[in-house]
Structures are given as structure tokens and as C-alpha cells.
Coordinates of C-alpha atoms in Angstrom, one line a residue:
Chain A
X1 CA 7.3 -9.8 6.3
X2 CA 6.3 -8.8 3.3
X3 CA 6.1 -11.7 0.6
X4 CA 8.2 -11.7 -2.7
X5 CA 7.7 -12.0 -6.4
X6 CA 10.5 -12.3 -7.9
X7 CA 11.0 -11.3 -11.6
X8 CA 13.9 -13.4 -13.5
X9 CA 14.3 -12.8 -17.3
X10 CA 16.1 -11.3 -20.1
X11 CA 15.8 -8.0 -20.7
X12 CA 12.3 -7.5 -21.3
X13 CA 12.5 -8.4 -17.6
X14 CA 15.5 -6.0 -16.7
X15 CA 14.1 -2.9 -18.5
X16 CA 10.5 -3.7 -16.9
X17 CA 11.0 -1.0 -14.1
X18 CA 11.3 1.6 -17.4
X19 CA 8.1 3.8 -17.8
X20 CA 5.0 2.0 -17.9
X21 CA 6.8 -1.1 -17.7
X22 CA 5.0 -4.3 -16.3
X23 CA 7.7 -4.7 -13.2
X24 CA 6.9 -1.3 -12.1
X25 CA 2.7 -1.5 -12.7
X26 CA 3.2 -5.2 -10.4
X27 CA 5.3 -3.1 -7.9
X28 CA 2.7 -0.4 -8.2
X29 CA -0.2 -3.1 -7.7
X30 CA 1.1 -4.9 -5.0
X31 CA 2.6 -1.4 -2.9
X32 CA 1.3 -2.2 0.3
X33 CA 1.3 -5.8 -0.1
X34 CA 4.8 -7.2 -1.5
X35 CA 8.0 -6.6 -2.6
X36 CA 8.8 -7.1 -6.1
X37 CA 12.3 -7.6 -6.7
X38 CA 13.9 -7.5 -9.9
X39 CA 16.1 -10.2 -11.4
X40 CA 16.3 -9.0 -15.6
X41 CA 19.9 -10.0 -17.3
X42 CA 19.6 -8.5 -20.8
X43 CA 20.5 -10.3 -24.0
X44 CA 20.4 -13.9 -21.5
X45 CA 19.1 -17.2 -22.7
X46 CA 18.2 -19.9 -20.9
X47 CA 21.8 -21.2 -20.8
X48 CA 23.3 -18.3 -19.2
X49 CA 20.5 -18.1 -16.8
X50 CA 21.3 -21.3 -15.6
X51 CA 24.7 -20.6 -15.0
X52 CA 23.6 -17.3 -12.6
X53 CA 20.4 -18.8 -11.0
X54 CA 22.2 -19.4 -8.0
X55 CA 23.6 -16.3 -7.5
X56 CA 21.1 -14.4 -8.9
X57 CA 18.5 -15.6 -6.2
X58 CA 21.1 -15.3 -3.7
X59 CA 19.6 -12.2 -1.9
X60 CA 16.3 -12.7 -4.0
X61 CA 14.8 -14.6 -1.1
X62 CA 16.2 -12.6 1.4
X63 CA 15.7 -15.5 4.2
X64 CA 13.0 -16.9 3.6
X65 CA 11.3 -18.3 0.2
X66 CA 9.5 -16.0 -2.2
X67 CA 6.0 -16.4 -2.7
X68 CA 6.3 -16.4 -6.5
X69 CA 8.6 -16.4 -9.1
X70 CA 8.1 -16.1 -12.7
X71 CA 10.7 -17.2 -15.1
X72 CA 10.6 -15.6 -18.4
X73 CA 13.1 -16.6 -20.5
X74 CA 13.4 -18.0 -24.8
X75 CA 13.0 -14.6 -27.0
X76 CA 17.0 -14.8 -27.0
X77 CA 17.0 -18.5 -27.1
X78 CA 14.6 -18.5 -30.0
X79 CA 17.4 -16.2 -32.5
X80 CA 18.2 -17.9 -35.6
X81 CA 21.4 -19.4 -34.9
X82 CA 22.6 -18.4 -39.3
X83 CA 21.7 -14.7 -38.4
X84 CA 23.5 -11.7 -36.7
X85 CA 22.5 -12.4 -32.8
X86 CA 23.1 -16.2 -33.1
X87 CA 25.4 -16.4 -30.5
X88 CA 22.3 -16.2 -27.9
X89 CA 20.7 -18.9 -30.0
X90 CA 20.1 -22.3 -28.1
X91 CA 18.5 -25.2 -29.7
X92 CA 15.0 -25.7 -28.9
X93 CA 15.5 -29.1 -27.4
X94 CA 17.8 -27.7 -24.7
X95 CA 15.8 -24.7 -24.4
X96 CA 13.3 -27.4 -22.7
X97 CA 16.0 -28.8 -20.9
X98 CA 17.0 -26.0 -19.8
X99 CA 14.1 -24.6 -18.3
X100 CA 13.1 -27.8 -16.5
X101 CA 16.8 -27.4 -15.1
X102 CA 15.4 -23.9 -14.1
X103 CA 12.0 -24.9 -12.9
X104 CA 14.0 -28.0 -10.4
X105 CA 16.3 -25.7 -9.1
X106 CA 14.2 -23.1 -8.3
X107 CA 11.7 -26.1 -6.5
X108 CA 14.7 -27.6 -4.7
X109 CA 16.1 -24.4 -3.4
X110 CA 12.3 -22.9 -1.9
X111 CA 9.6 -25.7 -2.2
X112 CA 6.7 -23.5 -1.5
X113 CA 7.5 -21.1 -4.0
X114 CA 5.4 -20.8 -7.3
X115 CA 7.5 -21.0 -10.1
X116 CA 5.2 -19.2 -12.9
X117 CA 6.6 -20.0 -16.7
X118 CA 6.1 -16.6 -19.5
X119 CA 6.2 -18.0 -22.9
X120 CA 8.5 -15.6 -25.6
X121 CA 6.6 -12.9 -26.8
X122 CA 5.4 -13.1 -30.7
X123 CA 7.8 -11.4 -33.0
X124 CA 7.3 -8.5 -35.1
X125 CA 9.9 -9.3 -38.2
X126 CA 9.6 -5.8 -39.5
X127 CA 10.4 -4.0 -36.3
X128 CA 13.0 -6.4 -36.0
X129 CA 14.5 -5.4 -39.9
X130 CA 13.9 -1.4 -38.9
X131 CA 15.9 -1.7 -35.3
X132 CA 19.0 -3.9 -36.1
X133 CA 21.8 -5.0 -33.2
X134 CA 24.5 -3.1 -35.1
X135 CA 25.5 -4.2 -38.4
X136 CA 23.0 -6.3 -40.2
X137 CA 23.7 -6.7 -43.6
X138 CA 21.9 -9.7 -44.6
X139 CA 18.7 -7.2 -44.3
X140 CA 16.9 -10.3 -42.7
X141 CA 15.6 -10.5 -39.1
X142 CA 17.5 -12.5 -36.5
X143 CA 14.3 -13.9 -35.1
X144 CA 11.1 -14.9 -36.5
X145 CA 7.9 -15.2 -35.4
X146 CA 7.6 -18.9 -36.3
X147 CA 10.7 -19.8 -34.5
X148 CA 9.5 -17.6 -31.6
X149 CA 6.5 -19.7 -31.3
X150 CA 7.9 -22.8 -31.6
X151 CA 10.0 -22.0 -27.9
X152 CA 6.8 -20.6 -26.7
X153 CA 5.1 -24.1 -27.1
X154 CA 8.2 -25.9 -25.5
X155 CA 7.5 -23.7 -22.8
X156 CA 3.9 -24.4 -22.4
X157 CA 4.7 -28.3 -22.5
X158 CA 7.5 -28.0 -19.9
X159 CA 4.9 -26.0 -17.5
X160 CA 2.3 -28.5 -18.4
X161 CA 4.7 -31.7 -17.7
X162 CA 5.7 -30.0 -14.0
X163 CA 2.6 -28.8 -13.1
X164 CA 3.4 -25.5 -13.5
X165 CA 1.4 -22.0 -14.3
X166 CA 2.8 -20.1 -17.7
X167 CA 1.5 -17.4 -19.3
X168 CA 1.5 -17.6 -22.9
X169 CA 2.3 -14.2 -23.9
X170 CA 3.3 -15.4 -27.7
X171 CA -0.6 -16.4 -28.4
X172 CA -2.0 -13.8 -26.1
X173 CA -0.6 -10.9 -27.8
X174 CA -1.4 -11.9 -31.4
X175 CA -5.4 -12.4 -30.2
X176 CA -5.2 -8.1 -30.9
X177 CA -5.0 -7.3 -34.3
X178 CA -2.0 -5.1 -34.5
X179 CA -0.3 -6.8 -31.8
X180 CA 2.8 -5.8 -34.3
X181 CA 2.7 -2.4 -33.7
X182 CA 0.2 -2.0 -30.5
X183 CA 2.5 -4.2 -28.8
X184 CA 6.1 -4.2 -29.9
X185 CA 7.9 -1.1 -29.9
X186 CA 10.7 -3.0 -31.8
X187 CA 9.7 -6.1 -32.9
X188 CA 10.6 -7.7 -29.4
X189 CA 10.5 -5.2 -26.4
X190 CA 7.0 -3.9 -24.8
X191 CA 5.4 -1.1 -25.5
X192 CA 3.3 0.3 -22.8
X193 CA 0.5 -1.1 -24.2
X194 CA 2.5 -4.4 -24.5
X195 CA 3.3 -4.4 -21.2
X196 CA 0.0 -3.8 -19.8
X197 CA -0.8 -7.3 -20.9
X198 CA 2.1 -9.0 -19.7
X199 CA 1.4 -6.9 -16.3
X200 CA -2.8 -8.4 -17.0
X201 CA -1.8 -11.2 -17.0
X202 CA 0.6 -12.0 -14.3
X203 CA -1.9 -9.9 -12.1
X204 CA -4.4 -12.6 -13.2
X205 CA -2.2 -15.9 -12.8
X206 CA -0.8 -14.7 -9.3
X207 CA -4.8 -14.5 -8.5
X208 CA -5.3 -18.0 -10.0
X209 CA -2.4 -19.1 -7.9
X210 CA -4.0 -17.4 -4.2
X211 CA -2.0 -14.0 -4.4
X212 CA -4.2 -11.5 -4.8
X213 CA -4.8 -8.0 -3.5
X214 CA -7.9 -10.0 -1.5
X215 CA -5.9 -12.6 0.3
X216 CA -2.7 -10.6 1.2
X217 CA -2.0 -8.7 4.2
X218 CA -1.2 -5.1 3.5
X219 CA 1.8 -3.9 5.5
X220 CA 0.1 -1.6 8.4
X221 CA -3.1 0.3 8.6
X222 CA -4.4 1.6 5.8
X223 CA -5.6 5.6 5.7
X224 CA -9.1 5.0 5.2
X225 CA -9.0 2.4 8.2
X226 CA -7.3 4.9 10.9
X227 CA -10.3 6.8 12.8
X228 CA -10.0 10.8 12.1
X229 CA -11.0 11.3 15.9
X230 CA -8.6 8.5 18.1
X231 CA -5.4 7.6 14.9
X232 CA -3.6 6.7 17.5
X233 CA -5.4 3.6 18.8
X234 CA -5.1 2.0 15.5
X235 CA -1.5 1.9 16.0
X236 CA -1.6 0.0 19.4
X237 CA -1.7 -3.4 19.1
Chain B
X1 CA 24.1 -9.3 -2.5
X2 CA 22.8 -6.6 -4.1
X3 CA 22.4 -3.7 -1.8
X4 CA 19.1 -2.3 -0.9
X5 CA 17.8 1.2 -0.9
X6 CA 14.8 1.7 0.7
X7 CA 12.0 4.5 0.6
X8 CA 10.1 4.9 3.5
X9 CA 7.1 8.1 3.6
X10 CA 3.9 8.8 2.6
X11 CA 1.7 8.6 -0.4
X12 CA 4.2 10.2 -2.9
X13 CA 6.2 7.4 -2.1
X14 CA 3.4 4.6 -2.0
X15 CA 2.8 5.7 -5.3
X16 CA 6.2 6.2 -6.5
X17 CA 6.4 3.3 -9.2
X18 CA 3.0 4.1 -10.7
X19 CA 3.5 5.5 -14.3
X20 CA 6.6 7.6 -14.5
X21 CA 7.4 7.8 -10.6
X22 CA 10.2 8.2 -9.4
X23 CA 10.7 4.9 -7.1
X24 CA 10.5 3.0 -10.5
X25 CA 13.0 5.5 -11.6
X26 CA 15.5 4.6 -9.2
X27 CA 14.9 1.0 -9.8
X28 CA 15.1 1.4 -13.6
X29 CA 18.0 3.2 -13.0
X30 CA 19.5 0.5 -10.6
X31 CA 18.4 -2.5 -12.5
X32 CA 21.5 -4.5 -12.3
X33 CA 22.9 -3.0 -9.0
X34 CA 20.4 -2.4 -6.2
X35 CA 17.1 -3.5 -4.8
X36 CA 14.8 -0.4 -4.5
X37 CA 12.4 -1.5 -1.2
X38 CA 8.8 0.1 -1.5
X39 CA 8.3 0.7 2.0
X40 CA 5.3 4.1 0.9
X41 CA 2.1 4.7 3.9
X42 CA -0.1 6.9 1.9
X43 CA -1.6 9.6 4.3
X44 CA 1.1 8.9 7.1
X45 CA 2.6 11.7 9.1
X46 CA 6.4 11.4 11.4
X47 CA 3.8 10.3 14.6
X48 CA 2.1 7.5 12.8
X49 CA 5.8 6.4 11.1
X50 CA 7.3 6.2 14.6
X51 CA 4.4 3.9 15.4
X52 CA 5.1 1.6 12.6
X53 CA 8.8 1.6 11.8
X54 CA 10.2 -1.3 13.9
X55 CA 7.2 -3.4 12.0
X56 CA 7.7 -1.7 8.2
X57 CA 11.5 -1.9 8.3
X58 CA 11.1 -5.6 9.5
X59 CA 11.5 -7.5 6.1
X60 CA 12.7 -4.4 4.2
X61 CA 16.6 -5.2 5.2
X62 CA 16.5 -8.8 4.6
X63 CA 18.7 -9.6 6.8
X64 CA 21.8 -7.1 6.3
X65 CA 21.6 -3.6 6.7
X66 CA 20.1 -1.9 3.8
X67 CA 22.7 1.1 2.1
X68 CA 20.5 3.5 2.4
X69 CA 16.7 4.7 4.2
X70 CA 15.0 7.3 2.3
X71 CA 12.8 9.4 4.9
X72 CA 10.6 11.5 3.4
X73 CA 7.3 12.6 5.6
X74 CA 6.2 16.3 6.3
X75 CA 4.1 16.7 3.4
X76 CA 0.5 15.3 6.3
X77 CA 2.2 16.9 9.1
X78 CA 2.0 20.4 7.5
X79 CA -1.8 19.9 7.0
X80 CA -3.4 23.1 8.8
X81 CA -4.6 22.0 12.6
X82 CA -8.0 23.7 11.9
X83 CA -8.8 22.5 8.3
X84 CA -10.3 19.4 6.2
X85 CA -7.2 17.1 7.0
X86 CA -6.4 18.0 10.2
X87 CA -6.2 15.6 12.0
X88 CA -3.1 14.5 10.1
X89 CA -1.2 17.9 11.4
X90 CA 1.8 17.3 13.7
X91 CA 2.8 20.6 15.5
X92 CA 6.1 21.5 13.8
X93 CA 8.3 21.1 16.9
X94 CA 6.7 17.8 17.2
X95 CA 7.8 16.8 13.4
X96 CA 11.4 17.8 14.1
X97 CA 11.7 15.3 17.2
X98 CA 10.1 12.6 15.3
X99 CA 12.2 12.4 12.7
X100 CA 15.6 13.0 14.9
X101 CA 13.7 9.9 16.4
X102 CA 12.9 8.0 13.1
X103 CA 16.5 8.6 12.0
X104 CA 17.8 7.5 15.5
X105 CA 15.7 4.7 15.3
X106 CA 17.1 3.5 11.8
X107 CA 20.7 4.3 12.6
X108 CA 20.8 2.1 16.2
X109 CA 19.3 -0.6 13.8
X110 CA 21.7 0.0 10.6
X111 CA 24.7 2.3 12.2
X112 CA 26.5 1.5 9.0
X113 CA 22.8 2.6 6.7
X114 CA 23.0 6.2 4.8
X115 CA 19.8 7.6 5.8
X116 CA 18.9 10.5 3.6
X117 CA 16.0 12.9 4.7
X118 CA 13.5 14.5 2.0
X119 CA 11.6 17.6 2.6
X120 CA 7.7 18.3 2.2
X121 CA 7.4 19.6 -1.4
X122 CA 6.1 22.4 -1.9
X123 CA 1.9 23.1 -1.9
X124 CA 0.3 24.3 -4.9
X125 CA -2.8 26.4 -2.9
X126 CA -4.8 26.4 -6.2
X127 CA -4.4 22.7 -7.2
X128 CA -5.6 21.7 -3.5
X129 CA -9.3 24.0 -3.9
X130 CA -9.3 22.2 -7.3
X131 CA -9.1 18.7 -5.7
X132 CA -10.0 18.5 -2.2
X133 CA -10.1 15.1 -0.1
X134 CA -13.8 15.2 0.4
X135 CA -15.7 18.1 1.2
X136 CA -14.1 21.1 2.0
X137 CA -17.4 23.7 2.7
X138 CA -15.0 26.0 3.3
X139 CA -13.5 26.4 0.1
X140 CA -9.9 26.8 1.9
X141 CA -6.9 24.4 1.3
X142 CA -5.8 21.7 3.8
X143 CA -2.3 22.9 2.7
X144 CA 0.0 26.1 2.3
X145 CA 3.1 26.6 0.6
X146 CA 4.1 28.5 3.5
X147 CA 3.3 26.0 6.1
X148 CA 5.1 22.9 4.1
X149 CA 8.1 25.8 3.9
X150 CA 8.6 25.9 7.9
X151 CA 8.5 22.3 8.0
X152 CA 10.6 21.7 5.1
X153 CA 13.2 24.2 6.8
X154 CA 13.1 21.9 10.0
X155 CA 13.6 18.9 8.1
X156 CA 16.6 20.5 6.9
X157 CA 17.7 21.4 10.1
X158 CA 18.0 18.9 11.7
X159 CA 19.9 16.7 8.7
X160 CA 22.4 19.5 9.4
X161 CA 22.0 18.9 13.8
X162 CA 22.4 15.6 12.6
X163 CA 25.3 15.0 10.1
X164 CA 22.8 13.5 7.5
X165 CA 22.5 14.6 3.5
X166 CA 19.1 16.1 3.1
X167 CA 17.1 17.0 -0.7
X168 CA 15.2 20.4 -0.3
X169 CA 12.8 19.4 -2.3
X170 CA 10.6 22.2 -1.2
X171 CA 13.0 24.7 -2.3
X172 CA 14.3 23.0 -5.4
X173 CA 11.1 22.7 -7.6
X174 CA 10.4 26.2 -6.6
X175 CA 13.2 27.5 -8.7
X176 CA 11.5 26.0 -11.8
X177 CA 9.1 28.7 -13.3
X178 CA 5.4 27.4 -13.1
X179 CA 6.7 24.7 -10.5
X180 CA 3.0 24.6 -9.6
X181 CA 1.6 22.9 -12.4
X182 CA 4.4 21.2 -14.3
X183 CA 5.4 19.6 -10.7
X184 CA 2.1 19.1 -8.7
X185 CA -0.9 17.1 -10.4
X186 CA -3.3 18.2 -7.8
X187 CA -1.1 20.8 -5.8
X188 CA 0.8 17.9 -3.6
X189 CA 1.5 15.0 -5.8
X190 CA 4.0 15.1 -8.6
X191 CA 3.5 14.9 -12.2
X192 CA 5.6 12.8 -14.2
X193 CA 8.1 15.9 -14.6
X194 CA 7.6 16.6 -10.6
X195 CA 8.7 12.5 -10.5
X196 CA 11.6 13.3 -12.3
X197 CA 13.4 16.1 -10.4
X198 CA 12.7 14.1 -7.2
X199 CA 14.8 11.0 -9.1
X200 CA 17.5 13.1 -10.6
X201 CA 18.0 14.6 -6.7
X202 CA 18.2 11.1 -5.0
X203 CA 20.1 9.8 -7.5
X204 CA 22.7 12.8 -7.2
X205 CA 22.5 12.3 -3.2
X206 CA 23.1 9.2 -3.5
X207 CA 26.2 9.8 -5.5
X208 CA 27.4 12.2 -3.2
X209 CA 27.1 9.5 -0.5
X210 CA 29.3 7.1 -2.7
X211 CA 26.4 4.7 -4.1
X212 CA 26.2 5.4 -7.7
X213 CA 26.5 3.0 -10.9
X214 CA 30.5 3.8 -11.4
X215 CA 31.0 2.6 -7.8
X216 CA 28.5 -0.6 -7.5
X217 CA 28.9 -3.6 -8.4
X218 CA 27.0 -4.9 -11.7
X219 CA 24.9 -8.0 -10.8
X220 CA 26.0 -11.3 -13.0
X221 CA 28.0 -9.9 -16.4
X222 CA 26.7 -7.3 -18.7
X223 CA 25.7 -8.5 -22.4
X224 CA 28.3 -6.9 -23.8
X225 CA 30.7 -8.1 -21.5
X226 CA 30.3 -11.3 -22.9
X227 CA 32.2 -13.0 -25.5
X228 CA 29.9 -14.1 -28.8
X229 CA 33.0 -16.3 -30.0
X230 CA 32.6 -18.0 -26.5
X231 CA 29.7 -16.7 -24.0
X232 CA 30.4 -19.5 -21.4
X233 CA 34.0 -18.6 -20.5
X234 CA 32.4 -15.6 -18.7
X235 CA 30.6 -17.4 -16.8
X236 CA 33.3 -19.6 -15.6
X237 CA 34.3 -17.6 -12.5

């Protein structure tokens, strides 16, 4: 069996699989090695996601425990709750809450599993301004970059407190200059560029965790191990 | 649950979620509905897939019968006997009896599983001399259109002996002027465009078959779905 990595987020998460998307370069990496299995809800926050973990994992597991799941929730938590998407705002205090919630549950159901935080991303307020949700006439962005960070170190202290591997994507990103631009294709969502260091870095935390292309098992014989002049004795144990 | 649809063949579907493939088209496509199962043996022909199937679809179902088995091989049993990659050829009556047997195989498993078959493409000659595997002294390709034709035509045949939907990919990209290049990076594996013809025709298969996004279910409640004067009734179910 084939282990699996289980991707549960918002929908930088559900629209992952899209072209060039970090779900589909993991999927890509990891073809011959495990199943990634996608688990995005668009437009959710942390409160939502606690209401649908259960079900959502329900046929996640498939059985038996995944090796890894990364939880990657608090750009729709982080929305100003005064501006036009603050019905997805949660406080920052429960946001914490929340995700420990998230982090236990996840423990209690599959205790072997690596639960792997991702931190928001950084914000871009002028994308944000340029690519409104509908009618926006305050002219203001529903989230900031400030607030953005300030759930992306609540994440980082929850992972810290339980022991847990996060990635945190707010500060990596804004290491590039441009990151704005480079990165965000609307102020929020990945570019390809922005998703080739999510994918980076999830590549590199599963590594720092033991699941790497080097200590998995790759699911049957490779080409370049079957022998041109006898293929079928590879195939007979 | 969310139902699973699984693609089992050789490298074009091992690499079918790398940039703009269509495997990470179907699960882009599916986000909220399905599970697309990688299940892709780069260089594997119908005798090496029989030798590995019990083992590859192990895992793959998760314990309930997936909704639907991709097959698509042909595209290494068509190699030419007496050239570079010959010893991946499978004499076409052979091909024809190992996938009645593959899809035998998968329905005594999963009688209630759709299993759709997939034809080789088609060979662009040129693009093979431009990239062989190797060295090729002879300067002649490992592949011909013609040769992927005959077994493209038995593939079809016996879908049709068998009562299973088939996609004639062979024939399809070939009514696209300048198929060879637009669809075939190196004469055998898709470009991006080639990608997308392959994921508009399984998506329409599958339609045909009754799995389409009108008809499945939507996993947890769609954003918009949800009520911003009061997002937690709708998750009160």
C-alpha cells in the first residue's frame, strides 16, 4: 500500500491540482511512491474546517492512517472582519484554538500520522484592491498583510507548543523581492512561481520528517531496473 | 466517500500530473467530487501490467470498489520487435488477450467498476529520430504510426467484444491538422495541448458512463452555498 499525504485547506488547497499547482507537482514528485489525495474547501476557515474534519478525512485514510497530513488553513480566517469577506473572518485567538482543535483531532483519529501546519501566505493588498469578491465599494482590501501575518505567527506558536512541523509560507515568500507580483497572482492565490515554493517546501519538510523519494518504496519495478534480455524475472517474486 | 477514479498505464500516465497533464486535469476538474488514483508504470507494456496488477490495484480502491479503471497501455507493446526498444514489443494478438485479461481481472475484482480502455496514441516517426531512448545507430524509430494504428484498432475491438466504452485516442488527435507536433513533445508523449484532448475525452467518457459533476455528489458545502448572515447553520446537518 501506497502511503498518503493528505492535503486539507482552503482553496489555495482545492485549486492546487490547477496548472502548475503545488498538489499536482507533490503528486507528480511522489508518482511512484504515494498517493496524494486532495482535501481543498474554498473560501473555508478554520471554523468550518472543524466542523467537516471528520467527514472530510472519512475516505482520506482509506483504512489505514496517512503518512502525512498538512493542514493549511488562516488566509480566510485572517479577513478583516469591517470589510467585504468578513463573514470568513475568525478572531485570531480562536484561529489558535481552532487549529490545536484541528491538530488533536487529527492525532487522536491516526497517531502515527504527521500533522504538518502551513502558515497563511503574505498578502498582496494591491492585488487584492485590483481582483475584488464582487462589489467592493469601500475600495479597501479585505485582508492585509499585517493581519495575515499576525495568523501566520499564531500558527507557528501552535506548531511549536505541539511539537509540530509548519511551513511558514507568510515569511518565506516575502524573503524574494517581488514576492507581490512573482508570487501572488491576486493578492492571495499562487502563481506558478508561488506554488513552486509552497511545493519546495513541503518537498523539503516531508524529507525533514523521513518521507522522501530515498526512504520510500516505489510501487513495482522500475524501467531502468527490468533487465532488457530476461523482464520477465523481475516480475517473479 | 468520495469515489475514486483510477489511471492505470504507462509513462503518459506516470507523468500525467506533471505541468499541464491531464491526470491533474481530471483531478482539478474533480476537486470536490472524486479521488483521481495515480496508478502510471512508465515503460510498461499489457505483459508486464498483468504481472503487477493484483499488487498496483492493492491500495488503489481503499477498500470499496473504485468507479472507474482507466486502462491505457499499447503505446510499449507497439514498439517494433527488431528495433532500439524491442524488447518492450508484445505481438499484437498477445496485447489483445492481455487486456481482455487486465479488464477481466479488474471486473471479477470491482464487477460493479466502469473500466474504460484507452488506445496507443498515435507515433510521430519524426519526433522519435529527433529523441531516441539511447542510441539508435540505425537512425530508424522504435515506433510507427502505423504499428500503434493496428494496435490501437485491437484495443478498440475488443472494448466492443467486451461491452466496455473505449477513447480512440489514436484516431482522435489525428483529425487535428499538425497533430504531430502540437500533440507529441517527442513523437509519443503529449504536449500540454496533446494533455488536453486526452482530459476533455475521459472527461466526456466518463459522462457518458454517468460520472460527471451534475451527477456527483459535492464533497462538504460549496462557498457559495453558504450563508454569510449565518455560515454555521450549513453545517448543521
Amino acid at each position: 500500500m501506497r502511503p498518503k499525504l493528505v492535503l486539507f485547506g482552503d482553496s489555495i488547497t482545492e485549486e492546487s491540482f490547477g496548472d502548475g499547482g503545488w498538489g499536482a507537482a507533490l503528486a507528480h514528485h511522489f508518482s511512484r511512491s504515494a498517493d496524494i489525495v486532495l482535501r481543498g474547501y474554498s473560501g473555508y476557515n478554520t471554523r468550518w474546517a472543524l466542523k467537516v474534519l471528520d467527514r472530510a478525512m472519512d475516505g482520506a485514510s482509506f483504512g489505514e492512517p496517512p503518512a502525512a497530513v498538512a493542514v493549511f488553513f488562516g488566509a480566510n480566517d485572517a479577513s478583516l472582519s469591517d470589510r467585504s469577506s468578513g463573514f470568513q473572518h475568525v478572531p485570531l485567538c480562536e484561529y489558535g484554538t481552532n487549529l490545536r482543535a484541528i491538530c488533536s483531532l487529527l492525532k487522536d483519529k491516526w497517531d502515527s500520522t504527521i500533522v504538518i501546519l502551513i502558515t497563511p501566505p503574505p498578502i498582496d493588498e494591491d492585488g487584492r484592491i485590483q481582483n475584488p469578491y464582487g462589489d467592493n465599494p469601500s475600495g479597501l482590501p479585505e485582508r492585509t498583510n499585517e493581519e495575515a501575518g499576525a495568523y501566520a505567527k499564531a500558527c507557528v506558536a501552535v506548531a511549536e507548543e505541539s511539537g509540530l512541523p509548519v511551513i511558514d509560507i507568510w515569511t518565506r515568500m516575502q524573503k524574494f523581492p517581488g514576492w507581490e507580483k512573482l508570487f501572488l497572482r491576486d493578492g492571495l492565490h499562487f502563481t506558478s512561481l508561488g506554488n513552486r515554493v509552497l511545493f519546495e517546501e513541503v518537498v523539503r519538510k516531508l524529507k525533514d520528517t523521513g518521507l522522501s523519494l530515498e526512504t520510500m518504496l516505489v510501487d513495482q519495478p522500475l524501467f531502468y531496473d527490468i533487465d532488457p534480455k530476461d523482464p520477465l524475472k523481475t516480475f517473479c517474486n
